[in-house]
JSON list of C-alpha atoms in Angstrom, two decimals:
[
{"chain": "N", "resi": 1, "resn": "UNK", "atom": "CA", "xyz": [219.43, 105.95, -182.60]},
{"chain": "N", "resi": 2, "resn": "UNK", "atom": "CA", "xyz": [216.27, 106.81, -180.80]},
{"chain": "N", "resi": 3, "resn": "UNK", "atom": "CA", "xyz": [217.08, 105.41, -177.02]},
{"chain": "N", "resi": 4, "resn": "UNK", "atom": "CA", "xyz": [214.39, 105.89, -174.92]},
{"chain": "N", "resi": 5, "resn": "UNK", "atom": "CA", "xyz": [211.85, 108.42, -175.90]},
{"chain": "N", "resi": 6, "resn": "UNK", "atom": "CA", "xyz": [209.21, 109.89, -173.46]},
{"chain": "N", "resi": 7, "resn": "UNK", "atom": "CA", "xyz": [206.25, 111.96, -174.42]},
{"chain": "N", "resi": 8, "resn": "UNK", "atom": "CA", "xyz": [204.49, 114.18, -173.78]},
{"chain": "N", "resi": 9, "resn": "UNK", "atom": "CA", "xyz": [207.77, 116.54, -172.84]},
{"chain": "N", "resi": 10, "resn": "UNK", "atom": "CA", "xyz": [205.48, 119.46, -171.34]},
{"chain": "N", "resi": 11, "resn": "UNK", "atom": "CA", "xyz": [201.61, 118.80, -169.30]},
{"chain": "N", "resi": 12, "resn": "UNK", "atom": "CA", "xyz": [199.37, 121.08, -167.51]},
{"chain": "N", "resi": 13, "resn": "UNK", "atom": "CA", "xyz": [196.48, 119.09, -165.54]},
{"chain": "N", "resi": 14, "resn": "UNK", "atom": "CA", "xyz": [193.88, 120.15, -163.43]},
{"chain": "N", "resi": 15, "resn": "UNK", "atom": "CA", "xyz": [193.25, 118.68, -160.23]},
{"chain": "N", "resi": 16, "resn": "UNK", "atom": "CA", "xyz": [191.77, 115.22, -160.21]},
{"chain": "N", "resi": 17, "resn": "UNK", "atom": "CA", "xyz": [192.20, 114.76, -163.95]},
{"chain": "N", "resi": 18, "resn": "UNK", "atom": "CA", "xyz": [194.20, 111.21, -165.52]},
{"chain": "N", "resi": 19, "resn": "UNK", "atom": "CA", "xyz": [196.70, 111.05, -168.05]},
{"chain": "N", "resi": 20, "resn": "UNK", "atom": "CA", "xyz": [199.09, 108.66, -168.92]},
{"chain": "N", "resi": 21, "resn": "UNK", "atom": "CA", "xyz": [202.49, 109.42, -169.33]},
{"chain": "N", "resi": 22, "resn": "UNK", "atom": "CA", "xyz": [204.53, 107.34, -172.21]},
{"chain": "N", "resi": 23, "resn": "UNK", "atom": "CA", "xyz": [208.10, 105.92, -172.45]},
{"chain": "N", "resi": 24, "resn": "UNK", "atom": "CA", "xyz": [209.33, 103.55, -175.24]},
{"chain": "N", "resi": 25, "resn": "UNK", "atom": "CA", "xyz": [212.64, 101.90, -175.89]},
{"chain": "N", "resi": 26, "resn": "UNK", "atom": "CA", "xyz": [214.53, 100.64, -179.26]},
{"chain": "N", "resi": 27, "resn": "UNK", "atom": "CA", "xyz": [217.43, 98.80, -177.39]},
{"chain": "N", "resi": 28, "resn": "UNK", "atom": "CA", "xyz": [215.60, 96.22, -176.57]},
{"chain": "N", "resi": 29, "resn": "UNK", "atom": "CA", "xyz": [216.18, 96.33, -172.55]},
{"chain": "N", "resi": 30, "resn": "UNK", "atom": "CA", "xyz": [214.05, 93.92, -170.16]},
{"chain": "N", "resi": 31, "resn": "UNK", "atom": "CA", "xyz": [214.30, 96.17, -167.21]},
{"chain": "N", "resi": 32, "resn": "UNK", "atom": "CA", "xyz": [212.65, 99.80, -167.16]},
{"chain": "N", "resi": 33, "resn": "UNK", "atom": "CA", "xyz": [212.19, 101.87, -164.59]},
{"chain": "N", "resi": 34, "resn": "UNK", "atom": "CA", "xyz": [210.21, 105.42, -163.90]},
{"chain": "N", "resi": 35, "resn": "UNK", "atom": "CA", "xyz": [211.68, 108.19, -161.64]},
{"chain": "N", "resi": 36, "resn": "UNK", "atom": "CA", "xyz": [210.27, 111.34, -159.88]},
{"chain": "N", "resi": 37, "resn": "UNK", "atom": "CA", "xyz": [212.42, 114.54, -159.99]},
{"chain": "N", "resi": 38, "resn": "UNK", "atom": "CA", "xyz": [211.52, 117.54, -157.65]},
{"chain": "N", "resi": 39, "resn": "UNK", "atom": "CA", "xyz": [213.33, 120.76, -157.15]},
{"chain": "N", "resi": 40, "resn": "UNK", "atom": "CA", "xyz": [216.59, 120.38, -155.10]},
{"chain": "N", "resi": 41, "resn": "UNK", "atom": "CA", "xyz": [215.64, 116.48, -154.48]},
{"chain": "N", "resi": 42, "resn": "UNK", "atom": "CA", "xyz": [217.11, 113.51, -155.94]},
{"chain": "N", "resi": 43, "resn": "UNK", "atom": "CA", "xyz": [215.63, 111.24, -158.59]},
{"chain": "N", "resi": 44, "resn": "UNK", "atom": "CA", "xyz": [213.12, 108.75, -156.66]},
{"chain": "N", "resi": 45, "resn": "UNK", "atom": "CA", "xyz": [212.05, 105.52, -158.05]},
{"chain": "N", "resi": 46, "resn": "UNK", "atom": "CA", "xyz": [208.43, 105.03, -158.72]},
{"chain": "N", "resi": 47, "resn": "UNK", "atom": "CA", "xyz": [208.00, 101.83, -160.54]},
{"chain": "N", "resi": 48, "resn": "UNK", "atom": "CA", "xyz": [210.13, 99.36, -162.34]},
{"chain": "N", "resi": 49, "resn": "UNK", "atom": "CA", "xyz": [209.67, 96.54, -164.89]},
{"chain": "N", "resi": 50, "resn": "UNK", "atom": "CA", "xyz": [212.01, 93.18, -165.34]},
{"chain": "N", "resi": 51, "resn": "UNK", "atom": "CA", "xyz": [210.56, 92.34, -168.25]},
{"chain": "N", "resi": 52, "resn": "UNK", "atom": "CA", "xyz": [206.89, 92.30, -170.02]},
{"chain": "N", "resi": 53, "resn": "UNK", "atom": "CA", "xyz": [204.10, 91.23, -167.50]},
{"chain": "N", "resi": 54, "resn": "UNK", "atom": "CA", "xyz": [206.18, 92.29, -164.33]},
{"chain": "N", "resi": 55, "resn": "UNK", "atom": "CA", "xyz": [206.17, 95.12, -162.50]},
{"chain": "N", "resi": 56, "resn": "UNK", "atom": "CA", "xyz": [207.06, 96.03, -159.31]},
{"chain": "N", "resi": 57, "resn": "UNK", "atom": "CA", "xyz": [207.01, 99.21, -156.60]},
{"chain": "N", "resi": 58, "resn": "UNK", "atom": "CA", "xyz": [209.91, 101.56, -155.96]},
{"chain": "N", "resi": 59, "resn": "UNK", "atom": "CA", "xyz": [210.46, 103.74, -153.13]},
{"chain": "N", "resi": 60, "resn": "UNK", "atom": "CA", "xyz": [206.92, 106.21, -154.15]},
{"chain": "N", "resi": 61, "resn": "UNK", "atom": "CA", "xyz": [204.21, 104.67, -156.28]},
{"chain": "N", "resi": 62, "resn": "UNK", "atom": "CA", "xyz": [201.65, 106.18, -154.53]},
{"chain": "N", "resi": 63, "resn": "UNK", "atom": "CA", "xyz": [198.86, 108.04, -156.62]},
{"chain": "N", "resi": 64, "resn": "UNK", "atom": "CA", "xyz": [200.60, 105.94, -159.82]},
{"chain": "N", "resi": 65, "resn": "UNK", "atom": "CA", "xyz": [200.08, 103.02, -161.87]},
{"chain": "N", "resi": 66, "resn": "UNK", "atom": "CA", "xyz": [202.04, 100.53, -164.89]},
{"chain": "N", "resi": 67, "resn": "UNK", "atom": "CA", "xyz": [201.21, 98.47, -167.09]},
{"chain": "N", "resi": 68, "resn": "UNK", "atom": "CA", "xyz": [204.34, 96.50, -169.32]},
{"chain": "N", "resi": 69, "resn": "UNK", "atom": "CA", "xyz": [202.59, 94.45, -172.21]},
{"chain": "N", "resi": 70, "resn": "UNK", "atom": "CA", "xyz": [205.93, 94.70, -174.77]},
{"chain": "N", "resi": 71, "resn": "UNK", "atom": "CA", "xyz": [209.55, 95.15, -174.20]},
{"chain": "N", "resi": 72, "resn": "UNK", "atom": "CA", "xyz": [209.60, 98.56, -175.37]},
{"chain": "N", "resi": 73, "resn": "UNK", "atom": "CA", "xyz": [207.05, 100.14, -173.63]},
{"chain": "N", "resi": 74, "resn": "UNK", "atom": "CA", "xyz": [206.16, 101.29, -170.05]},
{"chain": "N", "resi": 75, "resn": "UNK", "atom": "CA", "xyz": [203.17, 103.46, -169.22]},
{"chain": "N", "resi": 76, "resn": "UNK", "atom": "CA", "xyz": [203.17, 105.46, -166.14]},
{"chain": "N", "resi": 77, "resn": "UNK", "atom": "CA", "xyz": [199.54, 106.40, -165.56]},
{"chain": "N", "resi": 78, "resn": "UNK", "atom": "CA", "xyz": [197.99, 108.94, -162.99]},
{"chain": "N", "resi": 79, "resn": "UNK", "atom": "CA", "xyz": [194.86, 108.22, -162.04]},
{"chain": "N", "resi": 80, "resn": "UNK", "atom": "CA", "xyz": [193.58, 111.56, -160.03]},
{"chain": "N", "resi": 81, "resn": "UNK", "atom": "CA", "xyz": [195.84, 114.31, -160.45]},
{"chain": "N", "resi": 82, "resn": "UNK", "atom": "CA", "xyz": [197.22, 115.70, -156.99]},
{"chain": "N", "resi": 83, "resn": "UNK", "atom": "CA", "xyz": [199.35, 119.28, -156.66]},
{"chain": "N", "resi": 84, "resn": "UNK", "atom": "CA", "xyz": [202.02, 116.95, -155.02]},
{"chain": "N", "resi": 85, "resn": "UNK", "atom": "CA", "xyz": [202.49, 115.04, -158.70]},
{"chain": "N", "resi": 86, "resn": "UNK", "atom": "CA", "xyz": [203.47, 118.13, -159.78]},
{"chain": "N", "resi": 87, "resn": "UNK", "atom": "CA", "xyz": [207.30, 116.83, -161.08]},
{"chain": "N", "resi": 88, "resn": "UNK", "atom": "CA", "xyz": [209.86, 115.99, -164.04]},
{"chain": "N", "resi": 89, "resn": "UNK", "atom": "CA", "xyz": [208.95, 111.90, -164.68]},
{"chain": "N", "resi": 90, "resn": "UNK", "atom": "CA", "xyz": [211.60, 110.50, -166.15]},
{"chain": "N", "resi": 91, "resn": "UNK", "atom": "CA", "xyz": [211.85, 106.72, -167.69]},
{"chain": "N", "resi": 92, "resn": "UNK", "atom": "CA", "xyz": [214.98, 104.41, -167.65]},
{"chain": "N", "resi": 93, "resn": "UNK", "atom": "CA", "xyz": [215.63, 101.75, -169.60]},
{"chain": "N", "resi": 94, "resn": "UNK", "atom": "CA", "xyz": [218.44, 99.19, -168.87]},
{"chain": "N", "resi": 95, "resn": "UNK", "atom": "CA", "xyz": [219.95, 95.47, -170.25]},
{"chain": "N", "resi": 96, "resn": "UNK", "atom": "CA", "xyz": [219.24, 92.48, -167.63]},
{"chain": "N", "resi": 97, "resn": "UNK", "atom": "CA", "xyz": [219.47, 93.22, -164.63]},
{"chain": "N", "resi": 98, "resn": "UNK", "atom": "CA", "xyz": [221.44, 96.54, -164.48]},
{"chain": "N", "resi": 99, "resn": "UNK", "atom": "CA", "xyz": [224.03, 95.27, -162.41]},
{"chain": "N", "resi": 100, "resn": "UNK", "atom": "CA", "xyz": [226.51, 95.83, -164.44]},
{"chain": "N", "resi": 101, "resn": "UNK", "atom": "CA", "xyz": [224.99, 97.76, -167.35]},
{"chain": "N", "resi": 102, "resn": "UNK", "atom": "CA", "xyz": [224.08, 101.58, -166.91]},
{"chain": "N", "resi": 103, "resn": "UNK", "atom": "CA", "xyz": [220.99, 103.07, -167.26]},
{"chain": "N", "resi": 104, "resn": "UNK", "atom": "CA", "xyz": [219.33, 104.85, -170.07]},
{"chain": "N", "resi": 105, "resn": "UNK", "atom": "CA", "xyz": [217.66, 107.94, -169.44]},
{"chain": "N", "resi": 106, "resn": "UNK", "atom": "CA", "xyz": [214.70, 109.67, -171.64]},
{"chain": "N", "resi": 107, "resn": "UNK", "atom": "CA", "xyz": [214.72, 113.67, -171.75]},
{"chain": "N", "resi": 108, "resn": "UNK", "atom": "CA", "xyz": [211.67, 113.67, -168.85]},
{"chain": "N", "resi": 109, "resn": "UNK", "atom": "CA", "xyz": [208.10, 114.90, -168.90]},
{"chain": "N", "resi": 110, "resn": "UNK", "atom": "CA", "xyz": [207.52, 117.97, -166.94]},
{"chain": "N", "resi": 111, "resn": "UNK", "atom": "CA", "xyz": [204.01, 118.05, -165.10]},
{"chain": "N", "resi": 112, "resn": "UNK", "atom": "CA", "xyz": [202.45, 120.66, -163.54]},
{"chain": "N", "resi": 113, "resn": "UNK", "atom": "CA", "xyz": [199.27, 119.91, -161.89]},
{"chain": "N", "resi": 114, "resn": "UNK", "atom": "CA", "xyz": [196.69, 123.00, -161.38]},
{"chain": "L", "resi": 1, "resn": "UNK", "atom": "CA", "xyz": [216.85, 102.89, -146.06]},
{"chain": "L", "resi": 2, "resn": "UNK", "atom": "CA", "xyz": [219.44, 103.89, -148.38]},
{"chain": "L", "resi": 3, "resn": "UNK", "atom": "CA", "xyz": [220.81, 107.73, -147.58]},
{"chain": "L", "resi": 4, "resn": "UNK", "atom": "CA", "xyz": [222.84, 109.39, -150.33]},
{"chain": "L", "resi": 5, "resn": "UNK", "atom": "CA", "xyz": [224.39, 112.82, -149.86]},
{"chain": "L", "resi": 6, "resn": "UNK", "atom": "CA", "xyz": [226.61, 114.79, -152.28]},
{"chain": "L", "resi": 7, "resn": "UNK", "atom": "CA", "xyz": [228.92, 117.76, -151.24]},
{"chain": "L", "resi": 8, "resn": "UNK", "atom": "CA", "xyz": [229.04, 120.31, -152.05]},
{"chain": "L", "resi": 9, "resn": "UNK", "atom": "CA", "xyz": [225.65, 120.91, -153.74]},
{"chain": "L", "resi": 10, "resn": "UNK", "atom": "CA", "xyz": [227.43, 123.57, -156.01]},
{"chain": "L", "resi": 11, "resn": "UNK", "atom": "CA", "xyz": [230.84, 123.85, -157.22]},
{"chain": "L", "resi": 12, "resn": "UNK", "atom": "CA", "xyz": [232.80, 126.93, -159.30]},
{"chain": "L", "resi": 13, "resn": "UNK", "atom": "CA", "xyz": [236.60, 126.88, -160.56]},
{"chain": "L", "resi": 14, "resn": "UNK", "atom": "CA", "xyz": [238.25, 128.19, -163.42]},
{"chain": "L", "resi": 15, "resn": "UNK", "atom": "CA", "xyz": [238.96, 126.05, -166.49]},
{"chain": "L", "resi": 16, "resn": "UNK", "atom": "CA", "xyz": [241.67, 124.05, -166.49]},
{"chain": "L", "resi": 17, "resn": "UNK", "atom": "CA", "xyz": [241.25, 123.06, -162.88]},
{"chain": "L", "resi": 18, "resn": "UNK", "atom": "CA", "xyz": [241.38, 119.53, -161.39]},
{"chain": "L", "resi": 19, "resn": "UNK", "atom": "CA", "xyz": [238.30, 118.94, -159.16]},
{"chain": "L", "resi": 20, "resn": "UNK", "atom": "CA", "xyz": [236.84, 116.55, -157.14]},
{"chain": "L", "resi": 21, "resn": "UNK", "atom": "CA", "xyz": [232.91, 115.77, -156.21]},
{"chain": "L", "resi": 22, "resn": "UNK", "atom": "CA", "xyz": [231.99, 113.37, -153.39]},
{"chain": "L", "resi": 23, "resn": "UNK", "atom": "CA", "xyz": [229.45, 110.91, -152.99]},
{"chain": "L", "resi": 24, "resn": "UNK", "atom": "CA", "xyz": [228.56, 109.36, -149.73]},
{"chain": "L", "resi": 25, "resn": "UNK", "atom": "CA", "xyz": [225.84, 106.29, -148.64]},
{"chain": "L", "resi": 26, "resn": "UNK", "atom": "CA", "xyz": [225.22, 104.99, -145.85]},
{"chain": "L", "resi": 27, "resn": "UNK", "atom": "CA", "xyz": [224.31, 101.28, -146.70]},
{"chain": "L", "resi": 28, "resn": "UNK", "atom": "CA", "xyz": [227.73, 99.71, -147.91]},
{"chain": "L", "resi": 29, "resn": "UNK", "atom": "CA", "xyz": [225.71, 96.58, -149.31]},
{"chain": "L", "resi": 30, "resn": "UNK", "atom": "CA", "xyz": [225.28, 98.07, -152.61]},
{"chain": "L", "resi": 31, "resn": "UNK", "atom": "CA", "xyz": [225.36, 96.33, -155.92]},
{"chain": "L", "resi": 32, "resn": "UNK", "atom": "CA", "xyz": [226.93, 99.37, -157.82]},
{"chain": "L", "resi": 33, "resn": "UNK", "atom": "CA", "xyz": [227.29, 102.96, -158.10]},
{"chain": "L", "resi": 34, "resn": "UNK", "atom": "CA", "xyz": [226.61, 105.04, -161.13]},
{"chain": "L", "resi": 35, "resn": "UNK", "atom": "CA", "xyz": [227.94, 108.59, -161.83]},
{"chain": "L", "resi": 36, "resn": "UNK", "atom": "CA", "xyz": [225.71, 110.65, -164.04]},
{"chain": "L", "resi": 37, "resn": "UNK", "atom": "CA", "xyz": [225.44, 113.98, -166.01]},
{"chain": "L", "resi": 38, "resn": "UNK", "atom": "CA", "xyz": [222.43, 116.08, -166.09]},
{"chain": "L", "resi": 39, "resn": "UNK", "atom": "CA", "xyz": [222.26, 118.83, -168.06]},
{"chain": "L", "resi": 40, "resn": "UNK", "atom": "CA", "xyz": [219.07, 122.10, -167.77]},
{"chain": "L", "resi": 41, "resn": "UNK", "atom": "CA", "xyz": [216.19, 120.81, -169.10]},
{"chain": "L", "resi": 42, "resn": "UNK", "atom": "CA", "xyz": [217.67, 116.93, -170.36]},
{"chain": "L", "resi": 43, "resn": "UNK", "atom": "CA", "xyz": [217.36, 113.47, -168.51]},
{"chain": "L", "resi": 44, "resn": "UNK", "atom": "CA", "xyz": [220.18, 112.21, -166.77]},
{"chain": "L", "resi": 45, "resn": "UNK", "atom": "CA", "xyz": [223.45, 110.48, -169.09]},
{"chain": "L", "resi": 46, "resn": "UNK", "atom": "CA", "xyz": [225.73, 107.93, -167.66]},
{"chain": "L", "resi": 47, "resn": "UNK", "atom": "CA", "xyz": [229.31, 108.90, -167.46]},
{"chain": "L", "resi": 48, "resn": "UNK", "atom": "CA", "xyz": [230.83, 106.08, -165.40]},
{"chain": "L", "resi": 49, "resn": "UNK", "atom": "CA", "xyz": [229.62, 102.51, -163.57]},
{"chain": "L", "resi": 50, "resn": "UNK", "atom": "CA", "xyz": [231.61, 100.68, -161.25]},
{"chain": "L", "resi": 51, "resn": "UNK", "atom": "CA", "xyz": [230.14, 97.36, -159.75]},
{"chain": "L", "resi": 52, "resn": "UNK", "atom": "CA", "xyz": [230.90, 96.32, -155.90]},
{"chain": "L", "resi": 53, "resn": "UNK", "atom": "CA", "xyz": [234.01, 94.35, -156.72]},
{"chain": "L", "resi": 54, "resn": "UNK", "atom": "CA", "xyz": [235.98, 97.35, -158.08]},
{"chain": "L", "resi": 55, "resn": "UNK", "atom": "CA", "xyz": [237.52, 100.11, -156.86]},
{"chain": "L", "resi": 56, "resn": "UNK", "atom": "CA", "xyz": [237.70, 102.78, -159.72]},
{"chain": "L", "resi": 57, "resn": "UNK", "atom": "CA", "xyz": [237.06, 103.30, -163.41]},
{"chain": "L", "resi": 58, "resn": "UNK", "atom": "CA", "xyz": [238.14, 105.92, -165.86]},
{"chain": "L", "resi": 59, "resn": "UNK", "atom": "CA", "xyz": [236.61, 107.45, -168.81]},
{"chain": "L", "resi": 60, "resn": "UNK", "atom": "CA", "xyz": [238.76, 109.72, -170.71]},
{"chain": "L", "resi": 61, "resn": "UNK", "atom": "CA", "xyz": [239.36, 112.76, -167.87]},
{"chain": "L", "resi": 62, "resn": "UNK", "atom": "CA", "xyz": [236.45, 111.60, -165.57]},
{"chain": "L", "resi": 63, "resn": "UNK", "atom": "CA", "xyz": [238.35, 109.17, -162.99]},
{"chain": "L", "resi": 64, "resn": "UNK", "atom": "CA", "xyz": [235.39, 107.51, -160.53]},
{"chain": "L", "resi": 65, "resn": "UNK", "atom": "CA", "xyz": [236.99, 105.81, -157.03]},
{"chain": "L", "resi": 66, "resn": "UNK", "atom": "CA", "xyz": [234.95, 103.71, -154.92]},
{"chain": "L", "resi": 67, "resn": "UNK", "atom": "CA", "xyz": [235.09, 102.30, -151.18]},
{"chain": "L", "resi": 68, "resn": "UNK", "atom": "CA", "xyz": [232.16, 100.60, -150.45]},
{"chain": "L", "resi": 69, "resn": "UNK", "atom": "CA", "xyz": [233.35, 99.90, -146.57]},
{"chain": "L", "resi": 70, "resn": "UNK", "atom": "CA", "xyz": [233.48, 103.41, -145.78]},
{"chain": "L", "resi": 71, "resn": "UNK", "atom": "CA", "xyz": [230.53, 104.03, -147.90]},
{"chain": "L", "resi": 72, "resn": "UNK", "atom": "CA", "xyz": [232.42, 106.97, -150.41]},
{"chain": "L", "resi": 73, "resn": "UNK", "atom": "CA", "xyz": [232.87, 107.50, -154.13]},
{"chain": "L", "resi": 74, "resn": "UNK", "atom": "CA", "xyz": [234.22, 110.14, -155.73]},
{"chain": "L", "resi": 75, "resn": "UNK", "atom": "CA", "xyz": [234.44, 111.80, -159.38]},
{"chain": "L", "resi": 76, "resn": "UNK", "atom": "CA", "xyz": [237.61, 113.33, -160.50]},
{"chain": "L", "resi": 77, "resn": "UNK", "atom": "CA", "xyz": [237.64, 115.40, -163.60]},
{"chain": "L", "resi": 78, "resn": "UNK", "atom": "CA", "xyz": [240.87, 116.40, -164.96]},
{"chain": "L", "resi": 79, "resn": "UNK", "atom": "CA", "xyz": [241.43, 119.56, -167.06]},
{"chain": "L", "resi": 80, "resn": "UNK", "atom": "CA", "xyz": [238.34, 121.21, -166.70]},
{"chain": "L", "resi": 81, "resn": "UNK", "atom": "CA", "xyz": [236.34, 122.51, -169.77]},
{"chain": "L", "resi": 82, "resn": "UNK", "atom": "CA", "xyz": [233.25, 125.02, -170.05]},
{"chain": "L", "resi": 83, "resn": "UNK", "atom": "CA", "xyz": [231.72, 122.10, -171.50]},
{"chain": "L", "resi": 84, "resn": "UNK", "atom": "CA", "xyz": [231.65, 119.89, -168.38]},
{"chain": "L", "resi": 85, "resn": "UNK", "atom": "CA", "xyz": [229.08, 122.42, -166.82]},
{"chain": "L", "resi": 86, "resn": "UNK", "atom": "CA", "xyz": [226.64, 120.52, -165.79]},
{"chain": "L", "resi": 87, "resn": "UNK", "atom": "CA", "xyz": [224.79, 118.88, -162.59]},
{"chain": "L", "resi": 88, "resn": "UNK", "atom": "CA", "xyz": [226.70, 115.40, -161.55]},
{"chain": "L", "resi": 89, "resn": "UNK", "atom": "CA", "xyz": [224.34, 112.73, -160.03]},
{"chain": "L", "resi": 90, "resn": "UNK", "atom": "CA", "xyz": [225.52, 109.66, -158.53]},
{"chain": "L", "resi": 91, "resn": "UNK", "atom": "CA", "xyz": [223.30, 106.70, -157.87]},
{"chain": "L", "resi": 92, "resn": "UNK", "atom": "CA", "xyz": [223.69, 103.04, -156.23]},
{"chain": "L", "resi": 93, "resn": "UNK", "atom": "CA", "xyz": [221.87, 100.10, -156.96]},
{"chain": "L", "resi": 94, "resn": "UNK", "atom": "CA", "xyz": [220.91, 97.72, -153.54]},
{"chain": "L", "resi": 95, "resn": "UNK", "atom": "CA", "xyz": [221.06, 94.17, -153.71]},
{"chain": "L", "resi": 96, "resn": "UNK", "atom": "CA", "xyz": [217.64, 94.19, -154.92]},
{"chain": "L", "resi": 97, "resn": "UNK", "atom": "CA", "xyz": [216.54, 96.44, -157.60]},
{"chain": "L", "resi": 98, "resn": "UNK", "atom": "CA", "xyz": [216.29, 99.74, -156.06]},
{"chain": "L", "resi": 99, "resn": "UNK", "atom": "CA", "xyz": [218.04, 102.79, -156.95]},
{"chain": "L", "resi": 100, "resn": "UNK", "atom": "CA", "xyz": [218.82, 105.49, -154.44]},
{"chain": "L", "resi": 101, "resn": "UNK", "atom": "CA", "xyz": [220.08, 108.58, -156.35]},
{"chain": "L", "resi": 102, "resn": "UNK", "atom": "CA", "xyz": [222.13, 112.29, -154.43]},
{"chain": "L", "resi": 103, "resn": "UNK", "atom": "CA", "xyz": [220.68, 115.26, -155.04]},
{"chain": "L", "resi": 104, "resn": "UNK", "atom": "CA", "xyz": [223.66, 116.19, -157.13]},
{"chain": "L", "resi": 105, "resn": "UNK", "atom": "CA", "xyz": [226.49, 118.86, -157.71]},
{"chain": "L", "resi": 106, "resn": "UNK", "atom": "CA", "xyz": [225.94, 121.53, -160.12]},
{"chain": "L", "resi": 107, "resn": "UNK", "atom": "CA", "xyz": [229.61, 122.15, -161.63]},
{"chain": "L", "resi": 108, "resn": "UNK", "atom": "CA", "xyz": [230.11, 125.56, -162.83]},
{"chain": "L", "resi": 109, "resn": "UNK", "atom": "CA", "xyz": [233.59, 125.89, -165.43]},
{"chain": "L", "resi": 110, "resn": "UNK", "atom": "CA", "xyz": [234.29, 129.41, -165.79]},
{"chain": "L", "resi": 111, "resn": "UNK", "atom": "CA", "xyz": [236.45, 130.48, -169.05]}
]
């Protein structure tokens, strides 16, 4: 019963450097969603997905970009590493429309940029 | 823009206490709101959801209340344990699909 599964768990960048952060999903959910998590703050939306081929801005996508080609996957990529990305990403996964279905939560990535 | 505050930001009582936790937004036209459990180091696990429409829903000793027109929720745990240590998040959902999430209490049960 794998959930949602996000990896790498731990990353150290240096400044201006790209990665790609990945988050798959085995329930078969059309709506995902990526989060920001900083120290004493609340989660903050980044990006979210209704389904493959759609994908849509949250509240701070900034500095980010996703892709959705499948259901079960949803690529957060960083582009040019900035101090301020320095965070604990975490990917959500959730059945229609979420409205009445909670969301499912991966065990975050923790980034530290350099 | 959606505002959600939770108070206190910590919270310590022996086990075996009844507690409360409080959730407040200041946009009423919310689709639903979502209490969560976060524990060190782990992503976020739903404990309770209750859509617009309804006022409260329980879960075993986790009671969640909601009034939308004063723009309050709150999470009652009966009984405290050690074991419910943890930070509580709450989150609501807009109209559209954007989540707004508190910066959480962080629930201390001491033995």
């Amino acid at each position: 019963n794998a959930g949602v599964t996000q990896t790498p768990k731990f990353r150290i960048l240096k400044i201006g450097q790209s990665m790609t952060l990945q988050c798959t999903q085995d329930m078969n959910h059309n709506y995902m969603y990526w989060y920001r998590q900083d120290p004493g703050m609340g989660l903050k939306l980044i990006y979210y997905s209704v389904g493959a081929g759609i994908t849509d801005k949250g509240e701070v996508p900034n500095g980010y970009n996703v892709s959705r080609s499948t259901t079960e996957d949803f690529p957060l990529r960083l582009e040019l590493a900035a101090p301020s990305q320095t965070s604990v990403y975490f990917c959500a996964s959730s059945f229609f429309g979420g409205g009445n279905q909670p969301q499912h939560f991966g065990d975050g990535t923790r980034l530290s940029i350099l | 823009k959606q505002e959600v505050t939770q108070i206190p930001a910590a919270l310590s009582v022996p086990e075996g206490e009844n507690l409360v936790l409080n959730c407040s937004f200041t946009d009423s036209a919310i689709y639903n709101l979502q209490w969560f459990r976060q524990d060190p180091g782990k992503g976020l696990t739903s404990l309770l959801l209750i859509q617009s429409s309804q006022r409260e829903q329980t879960s075993g000793r986790l009671n969640a209340s909601l009034d939308k027109s004063s723009g309050r929720s709150t999470l009652y745990i009966a009984a405290s344990q050690p074991g419910d240590s943890a930070t509580y998040l709450c989150a609501v959902r807009n109209t559209g699909n954007q989540f707004y999430f508190g910066t959480g209490t962080s629930l201390t049960v001491i033995p």
